[in-house]
């Protein structure tokens, strides 16, 4: 079955839950996207930027040292960290910025948590000569100060959001308010497979290049499909991008790593699929971390990019149908994986991607050496090294006291 | 009760050649008791319909004033259940129709069957859900219809003719015409073209037109009055109560009442 359906539903998930002011804009984006998808020139231009600007295809690297260390399946790393701007986010930002230009919009707005999407959006806007405003939770502007500077260098205006928990969900609220106000001139460049239809579909399709390349590369390299795919899930765009081209292949198991933060039982986590329940939040029906009254609860993760109380509706569908399995990874486990990949392979992953590596570390040792695993390294860790340094130093003090 | 009660207000006002005055207050800001006092006082000085907002953690259609009011109410432990208790309390002395404004998730989590039953039992006459477009609103509308509670539709200046027809054809009570592209909150001026937009809505429906978002002064109300059947004010009243007290808000409401 081809999903989403005409109303943007993945089973019971998805849909459009936004103020009426935005509904015509969503219809316009869907129409423009469906036309663009069929337009050979649009696809050609997108592919040109993917190849000549972003640096695609990204390598599928056989991680021999990690494979040896974990002693199970053969591990390949999909190197989205080698994209221009350092993460998978540029795939979607380029696609949507080209779409916005096609719709005649000269201004794009975006929200960002870790800054990866903000940097990608600012980059695509600079490339295409568009005005760019990025909303970022004030808390995140401190955690990711370097990325704020990057966005400003790229000509974007970064607006710190002081409402609520001062993190990603509040940045999304502010971006939605901006969009409601400036909808006729502005395209909201949503950064993940979340929000109202058609965003989960559009972002998935632009990110599906990850899975399409992986499929081609692994077939060339090994002559067969992988047995397991691993990716981190905040909103879930890199995971959807990797998973989507394999959904019909029942033999390929899909694993999503959510943020367990300080532990699910502490209540300080961001694991929507593991510990949330279905509800309507920021434009879609999906798993949400909420209290009994349906109020959205504060979330926490060491990784600003995973620190979000919702998740893409297609992931909710994949969870309920059992097609993908979602497991929560703690800050501690992610930090271990962050260091392990750095030491064994000389690759410093983003803290987000470290969650995927950590989940693979749990599963891979139990697999046979004939099995093939692909872990999506969705972004590079440069943005996180200072934060990790602070945490590790603090940890040493705690252990030493 | 319900739809009929709202209809009666607009019919009466129309016969008098006047417009209905609808005032929004956030339930539980700063306390249920204070809201009850404010509602009763404003009703006495001529507010026709009371709109009570159920506080929500992520009110994306609202500007800073109502967002802050919502946050204060939530910090004081307000929720949908307590809002319904407040309505029950108000119903004893209040003759005016009372409509609730709530984002969809708190309603959904409460359970739509239970919601319709309890809204009816507490005496709620209508419901406005700003993040529930008509495409997704079928299940809720069905439940409300069975209890004769008005499902009040929203339209915006961006709404296309095709959508306008669909939305107004299934709405009840009145059409909530969002005056501008933007969030709630007082504005110094109203957008140009608002009269043409309201005439466009008028042509496709017999339902009364209530205009809200951005209205903050009697002058603006006077300007809008010839083009609508009701004026909705929220942020300016909420902010006046918060900063200057109920007496100052009452004065503003009295002025609005006189000019429309």
mmCIF file of C-alpha atoms in Angstrom, chain A residues 107-110 112 115 117-127 130-136 147-160:
data_model
loop_
_atom_site.group_PDB
_atom_site.id
_atom_site.type_symbol
_atom_site.label_atom_id
_atom_site.label_comp_id
_atom_site.label_asym_id
_atom_site.label_seq_id
_atom_site.Cartn_x
_atom_site.Cartn_y
_atom_site.Cartn_z
ATOM 1 C CA UNK A 107 11.493 33.857 2.384
ATOM 2 C CA UNK A 108 12.023 30.603 4.247
ATOM 3 C CA UNK A 109 11.699 29.978 7.952
ATOM 4 C CA UNK A 110 12.974 26.972 9.842
ATOM 5 C CA UNK A 112 16.252 23.865 14.730
ATOM 6 C CA UNK A 115 21.387 23.487 14.715
ATOM 7 C CA UNK A 117 18.711 21.699 10.221
ATOM 8 C CA UNK A 118 19.130 25.423 10.823
ATOM 9 C CA UNK A 119 22.573 25.349 9.208
ATOM 10 C CA UNK A 120 21.264 23.277 6.294
ATOM 11 C CA UNK A 121 18.292 25.607 5.770
ATOM 12 C CA UNK A 122 20.516 28.702 5.986
ATOM 13 C CA UNK A 123 22.900 27.098 3.491
ATOM 14 C CA UNK A 124 20.185 26.245 0.978
ATOM 15 C CA UNK A 125 18.692 29.732 1.369
ATOM 16 C CA UNK A 126 22.092 31.349 0.780
ATOM 17 C CA UNK A 127 22.616 29.181 -2.284
ATOM 18 C CA UNK A 130 16.451 33.580 -0.226
ATOM 19 C CA UNK A 131 15.829 35.335 3.066
ATOM 20 C CA UNK A 132 16.090 32.885 5.967
ATOM 21 C CA UNK A 133 14.894 33.109 9.568
ATOM 22 C CA UNK A 134 15.686 30.287 11.982
ATOM 23 C CA UNK A 135 13.867 29.781 15.280
ATOM 24 C CA UNK A 136 15.883 28.076 17.988
ATOM 25 C CA UNK A 147 25.979 26.465 14.915
ATOM 26 C CA UNK A 148 24.256 29.766 15.741
ATOM 27 C CA UNK A 149 27.382 31.538 14.499
ATOM 28 C CA UNK A 150 27.422 29.366 11.378
ATOM 29 C CA UNK A 151 23.822 30.246 10.550
ATOM 30 C CA UNK A 152 24.554 33.936 11.008
ATOM 31 C CA UNK A 153 27.613 33.686 8.778
ATOM 32 C CA UNK A 154 25.367 32.153 6.145
ATOM 33 C CA UNK A 155 23.153 35.219 6.298
ATOM 34 C CA UNK A 156 20.288 33.775 8.332
ATOM 35 C CA UNK A 157 18.635 35.553 11.225
ATOM 36 C CA UNK A 158 18.535 33.339 14.308
ATOM 37 C CA UNK A 159 15.717 34.113 16.741
ATOM 38 C CA UNK A 160 16.116 32.621 20.230
#
